[in-house]
Amino acid sequence: FMSLHPGDVISTGTPPGVGMGMKPPRYLKAGDTVELGIHGLGAQRQTFKADI
C-alpha cells in the first residue's frame, strides 16, 4: 500500500493470467462485471453491454 496525493498518476501493466494468454483466449463480454475499489475511498462497478 502507498499514499496517493493530488496529481499522482497510477500506471499499471498487464498482470499474468489475463484472458488473451488463456487457451482458448477469454475476453470480457456483454453481461460481465468488473469491480474495483480503494479501501477508505470507495468502489466502482462496470457491467459490459453489447455494442449498439
PDB file of N, CA and C in Angstrom:
ATOM      1  N   PHE A   1       0.833  -1.177   0.000  1.00  0.00           N
ATOM      2  CA  PHE A   1       0.000   0.000   0.000  1.00  0.00           C
ATOM      3  C   PHE A   1       0.875   1.236   0.000  1.00  0.00           C
ATOM      4  N   MET A   2       0.340   2.325  -0.547  1.00  0.00           N
ATOM      5  CA  MET A   2       1.066   3.585  -0.567  1.00  0.00           C
ATOM      6  C   MET A   2       0.069   4.732  -0.554  1.00  0.00           C
ATOM      7  N   SER A   3       0.519   5.870  -0.109  1.00  0.00           N
ATOM      8  CA  SER A   3      -0.341   7.055  -0.093  1.00  0.00           C
ATOM      9  C   SER A   3      -0.364   7.698  -1.465  1.00  0.00           C
ATOM     10  N   LEU A   4      -1.540   8.152  -1.879  1.00  0.00           N
ATOM     11  CA  LEU A   4      -1.676   8.890  -3.129  1.00  0.00           C
ATOM     12  C   LEU A   4      -1.955  10.347  -2.800  1.00  0.00           C
ATOM     13  N   HIS A   5      -1.392  11.223  -3.589  1.00  0.00           N
ATOM     14  CA  HIS A   5      -1.550  12.653  -3.378  1.00  0.00           C
ATOM     15  C   HIS A   5      -2.103  13.296  -4.645  1.00  0.00           C
ATOM     16  N   PRO A   6      -2.746  14.471  -4.525  1.00  0.00           N
ATOM     17  CA  PRO A   6      -3.265  15.139  -5.724  1.00  0.00           C
ATOM     18  C   PRO A   6      -2.180  15.259  -6.788  1.00  0.00           C
ATOM     19  N   GLY A   7      -2.521  14.875  -8.002  1.00  0.00           N
ATOM     20  CA  GLY A   7      -1.573  14.941  -9.102  1.00  0.00           C
ATOM     21  C   GLY A   7      -0.830  13.640  -9.356  1.00  0.00           C
ATOM     22  N   ASP A   8      -0.915  12.682  -8.403  1.00  0.00           N
ATOM     23  CA  ASP A   8      -0.268  11.389  -8.615  1.00  0.00           C
ATOM     24  C   ASP A   8      -0.927  10.669  -9.790  1.00  0.00           C
ATOM     25  N   VAL A   9      -0.130   9.934 -10.527  1.00  0.00           N
ATOM     26  CA  VAL A   9      -0.625   9.149 -11.654  1.00  0.00           C
ATOM     27  C   VAL A   9      -0.386   7.680 -11.340  1.00  0.00           C
ATOM     28  N   ILE A  10      -1.412   6.865 -11.536  1.00  0.00           N
ATOM     29  CA  ILE A  10      -1.289   5.425 -11.329  1.00  0.00           C
ATOM     30  C   ILE A  10      -1.161   4.784 -12.705  1.00  0.00           C
ATOM     31  N   SER A  11      -0.087   4.062 -12.917  1.00  0.00           N
ATOM     32  CA  SER A  11       0.140   3.394 -14.197  1.00  0.00           C
ATOM     33  C   SER A  11       0.341   1.912 -13.926  1.00  0.00           C
ATOM     34  N   THR A  12      -0.460   1.077 -14.577  1.00  0.00           N
ATOM     35  CA  THR A  12      -0.347  -0.358 -14.352  1.00  0.00           C
ATOM     36  C   THR A  12      -0.039  -1.073 -15.656  1.00  0.00           C
ATOM     37  N   GLY A  13       0.527  -2.214 -15.549  1.00  0.00           N
ATOM     38  CA  GLY A  13       0.784  -3.050 -16.718  1.00  0.00           C
ATOM     39  C   GLY A  13      -0.261  -4.149 -16.796  1.00  0.00           C
ATOM     40  N   THR A  14       0.002  -5.124 -17.620  1.00  0.00           N
ATOM     41  CA  THR A  14      -0.910  -6.247 -17.762  1.00  0.00           C
ATOM     42  C   THR A  14      -0.447  -7.367 -16.837  1.00  0.00           C
ATOM     43  N   PRO A  15      -1.310  -7.798 -15.900  1.00  0.00           N
ATOM     44  CA  PRO A  15      -0.899  -8.846 -14.974  1.00  0.00           C
ATOM     45  C   PRO A  15      -0.870 -10.214 -15.651  1.00  0.00           C
ATOM     46  N   PRO A  16      -0.126 -11.152 -15.084  1.00  0.00           N
ATOM     47  CA  PRO A  16      -0.128 -12.501 -15.642  1.00  0.00           C
ATOM     48  C   PRO A  16      -1.508 -13.129 -15.485  1.00  0.00           C
ATOM     49  N   GLY A  17      -1.837 -14.026 -16.377  1.00  0.00           N
ATOM     50  CA  GLY A  17      -3.115 -14.723 -16.290  1.00  0.00           C
ATOM     51  C   GLY A  17      -4.253 -14.005 -16.978  1.00  0.00           C
ATOM     52  N   VAL A  18      -3.939 -13.003 -17.797  1.00  0.00           N
ATOM     53  CA  VAL A  18      -5.001 -12.285 -18.498  1.00  0.00           C
ATOM     54  C   VAL A  18      -5.636 -13.188 -19.549  1.00  0.00           C
ATOM     55  N   GLY A  19      -6.857 -12.837 -19.953  1.00  0.00           N
ATOM     56  CA  GLY A  19      -7.628 -13.660 -20.877  1.00  0.00           C
ATOM     57  C   GLY A  19      -6.959 -13.955 -22.199  1.00  0.00           C
ATOM     58  N   MET A  20      -6.189 -13.003 -22.729  1.00  0.00           N
ATOM     59  CA  MET A  20      -5.547 -13.195 -24.024  1.00  0.00           C
ATOM     60  C   MET A  20      -4.563 -14.363 -23.986  1.00  0.00           C
ATOM     61  N   GLY A  21      -3.951 -14.607 -22.833  1.00  0.00           N
ATOM     62  CA  GLY A  21      -2.962 -15.667 -22.726  1.00  0.00           C
ATOM     63  C   GLY A  21      -3.553 -17.043 -22.444  1.00  0.00           C
ATOM     64  N   MET A  22      -4.877 -17.113 -22.245  1.00  0.00           N
ATOM     65  CA  MET A  22      -5.521 -18.399 -21.979  1.00  0.00           C
ATOM     66  C   MET A  22      -5.751 -19.148 -23.281  1.00  0.00           C
ATOM     67  N   LYS A  23      -5.920 -20.434 -23.173  1.00  0.00           N
ATOM     68  CA  LYS A  23      -6.208 -21.254 -24.357  1.00  0.00           C
ATOM     69  C   LYS A  23      -7.519 -21.969 -24.122  1.00  0.00           C
ATOM     70  N   PRO A  24      -8.601 -21.630 -24.826  1.00  0.00           N
ATOM     71  CA  PRO A  24      -8.688 -20.543 -25.802  1.00  0.00           C
ATOM     72  C   PRO A  24      -8.711 -19.194 -25.082  1.00  0.00           C
ATOM     73  N   PRO A  25      -8.389 -18.107 -25.820  1.00  0.00           N
ATOM     74  CA  PRO A  25      -8.428 -16.769 -25.213  1.00  0.00           C
ATOM     75  C   PRO A  25      -9.817 -16.471 -24.644  1.00  0.00           C
ATOM     76  N   ARG A  26      -9.846 -15.700 -23.561  1.00  0.00           N
ATOM     77  CA  ARG A  26     -11.109 -15.361 -22.910  1.00  0.00           C
ATOM     78  C   ARG A  26     -11.151 -13.851 -22.719  1.00  0.00           C
ATOM     79  N   TYR A  27     -12.152 -13.216 -23.289  1.00  0.00           N
ATOM     80  CA  TYR A  27     -12.270 -11.759 -23.237  1.00  0.00           C
ATOM     81  C   TYR A  27     -13.551 -11.365 -22.516  1.00  0.00           C
ATOM     82  N   LEU A  28     -13.608 -10.111 -22.055  1.00  0.00           N
ATOM     83  CA  LEU A  28     -14.832  -9.602 -21.448  1.00  0.00           C
ATOM     84  C   LEU A  28     -15.932  -9.587 -22.495  1.00  0.00           C
ATOM     85  N   LYS A  29     -17.156  -9.884 -22.044  1.00  0.00           N
ATOM     86  CA  LYS A  29     -18.293  -9.908 -22.965  1.00  0.00           C
ATOM     87  C   LYS A  29     -19.493  -9.258 -22.290  1.00  0.00           C
ATOM     88  N   ALA A  30     -20.526  -9.007 -23.075  1.00  0.00           N
ATOM     89  CA  ALA A  30     -21.746  -8.392 -22.545  1.00  0.00           C
ATOM     90  C   ALA A  30     -22.232  -9.184 -21.332  1.00  0.00           C
ATOM     91  N   GLY A  31     -22.548  -8.463 -20.259  1.00  0.00           N
ATOM     92  CA  GLY A  31     -23.021  -9.086 -19.030  1.00  0.00           C
ATOM     93  C   GLY A  31     -21.935  -9.289 -17.987  1.00  0.00           C
ATOM     94  N   ASP A  32     -20.663  -9.274 -18.387  1.00  0.00           N
ATOM     95  CA  ASP A  32     -19.564  -9.397 -17.425  1.00  0.00           C
ATOM     96  C   ASP A  32     -19.479  -8.123 -16.587  1.00  0.00           C
ATOM     97  N   THR A  33     -19.095  -8.265 -15.327  1.00  0.00           N
ATOM     98  CA  THR A  33     -18.958  -7.120 -14.432  1.00  0.00           C
ATOM     99  C   THR A  33     -17.547  -7.088 -13.863  1.00  0.00           C
ATOM    100  N   VAL A  34     -16.962  -5.890 -13.835  1.00  0.00           N
ATOM    101  CA  VAL A  34     -15.645  -5.662 -13.245  1.00  0.00           C
ATOM    102  C   VAL A  34     -15.842  -4.675 -12.103  1.00  0.00           C
ATOM    103  N   GLU A  35     -15.303  -4.998 -10.936  1.00  0.00           N
ATOM    104  CA  GLU A  35     -15.433  -4.112  -9.780  1.00  0.00           C
ATOM    105  C   GLU A  35     -14.053  -3.854  -9.204  1.00  0.00           C
ATOM    106  N   LEU A  36     -13.789  -2.606  -8.837  1.00  0.00           N
ATOM    107  CA  LEU A  36     -12.528  -2.263  -8.197  1.00  0.00           C
ATOM    108  C   LEU A  36     -12.788  -1.233  -7.119  1.00  0.00           C
ATOM    109  N   GLY A  37     -11.869  -1.166  -6.172  1.00  0.00           N
ATOM    110  CA  GLY A  37     -12.066  -0.220  -5.092  1.00  0.00           C
ATOM    111  C   GLY A  37     -10.768   0.107  -4.385  1.00  0.00           C
ATOM    112  N   ILE A  38     -10.822   1.179  -3.639  1.00  0.00           N
ATOM    113  CA  ILE A  38      -9.704   1.603  -2.802  1.00  0.00           C
ATOM    114  C   ILE A  38     -10.258   1.750  -1.392  1.00  0.00           C
ATOM    115  N   HIS A  39      -9.692   0.987  -0.460  1.00  0.00           N
ATOM    116  CA  HIS A  39     -10.157   0.997   0.922  1.00  0.00           C
ATOM    117  C   HIS A  39     -10.187   2.428   1.463  1.00  0.00           C
ATOM    118  N   GLY A  40     -11.308   2.807   2.030  1.00  0.00           N
ATOM    119  CA  GLY A  40     -11.450   4.132   2.603  1.00  0.00           C
ATOM    120  C   GLY A  40     -11.816   5.209   1.604  1.00  0.00           C
ATOM    121  N   LEU A  41     -11.818   4.873   0.317  1.00  0.00           N
ATOM    122  CA  LEU A  41     -12.145   5.864  -0.710  1.00  0.00           C
ATOM    123  C   LEU A  41     -13.453   5.524  -1.409  1.00  0.00           C
ATOM    124  N   GLY A  42     -13.603   4.290  -1.821  1.00  0.00           N
ATOM    125  CA  GLY A  42     -14.834   3.884  -2.492  1.00  0.00           C
ATOM    126  C   GLY A  42     -14.576   2.786  -3.498  1.00  0.00           C
ATOM    127  N   ALA A  43     -15.632   2.438  -4.215  1.00  0.00           N
ATOM    128  CA  ALA A  43     -15.548   1.368  -5.208  1.00  0.00           C
ATOM    129  C   ALA A  43     -16.404   1.746  -6.402  1.00  0.00           C
ATOM    130  N   GLN A  44     -16.119   1.099  -7.527  1.00  0.00           N
ATOM    131  CA  GLN A  44     -16.958   1.291  -8.708  1.00  0.00           C
ATOM    132  C   GLN A  44     -17.159  -0.057  -9.374  1.00  0.00           C
ATOM    133  N   ARG A  45     -18.271  -0.193 -10.034  1.00  0.00           N
ATOM    134  CA  ARG A  45     -18.617  -1.433 -10.718  1.00  0.00           C
ATOM    135  C   ARG A  45     -19.048  -1.079 -12.133  1.00  0.00           C
ATOM    136  N   GLN A  46     -18.492  -1.784 -13.104  1.00  0.00           N
ATOM    137  CA  GLN A  46     -18.830  -1.576 -14.514  1.00  0.00           C
ATOM    138  C   GLN A  46     -19.348  -2.889 -15.083  1.00  0.00           C
ATOM    139  N   THR A  47     -20.529  -2.845 -15.689  1.00  0.00           N
ATOM    140  CA  THR A  47     -21.085  -4.019 -16.358  1.00  0.00           C
ATOM    141  C   THR A  47     -21.036  -3.766 -17.850  1.00  0.00           C
ATOM    142  N   PHE A  48     -20.478  -4.699 -18.580  1.00  0.00           N
ATOM    143  CA  PHE A  48     -20.293  -4.540 -20.020  1.00  0.00           C
ATOM    144  C   PHE A  48     -21.586  -4.821 -20.761  1.00  0.00           C
ATOM    145  N   LYS A  49     -21.849  -3.999 -21.777  1.00  0.00           N
ATOM    146  CA  LYS A  49     -23.024  -4.147 -22.626  1.00  0.00           C
ATOM    147  C   LYS A  49     -22.571  -4.392 -24.053  1.00  0.00           C
ATOM    148  N   ALA A  50     -23.431  -5.033 -24.832  1.00  0.00           N
ATOM    149  CA  ALA A  50     -23.127  -5.279 -26.242  1.00  0.00           C
ATOM    150  C   ALA A  50     -23.136  -3.959 -27.004  1.00  0.00           C
ATOM    151  N   ASP A  51     -22.378  -3.901 -28.107  1.00  0.00           N
ATOM    152  CA  ASP A  51     -22.395  -2.714 -28.967  1.00  0.00           C
ATOM    153  C   ASP A  51     -23.808  -2.453 -29.451  1.00  0.00           C
ATOM    154  N   ILE A  52     -24.110  -1.187 -29.587  1.00  0.00           N
ATOM    155  CA  ILE A  52     -25.440  -0.802 -30.084  1.00  0.00           C
ATOM    156  C   ILE A  52     -25.369  -0.619 -31.577  1.00  0.00           C
TER     157      ILE A  52
END
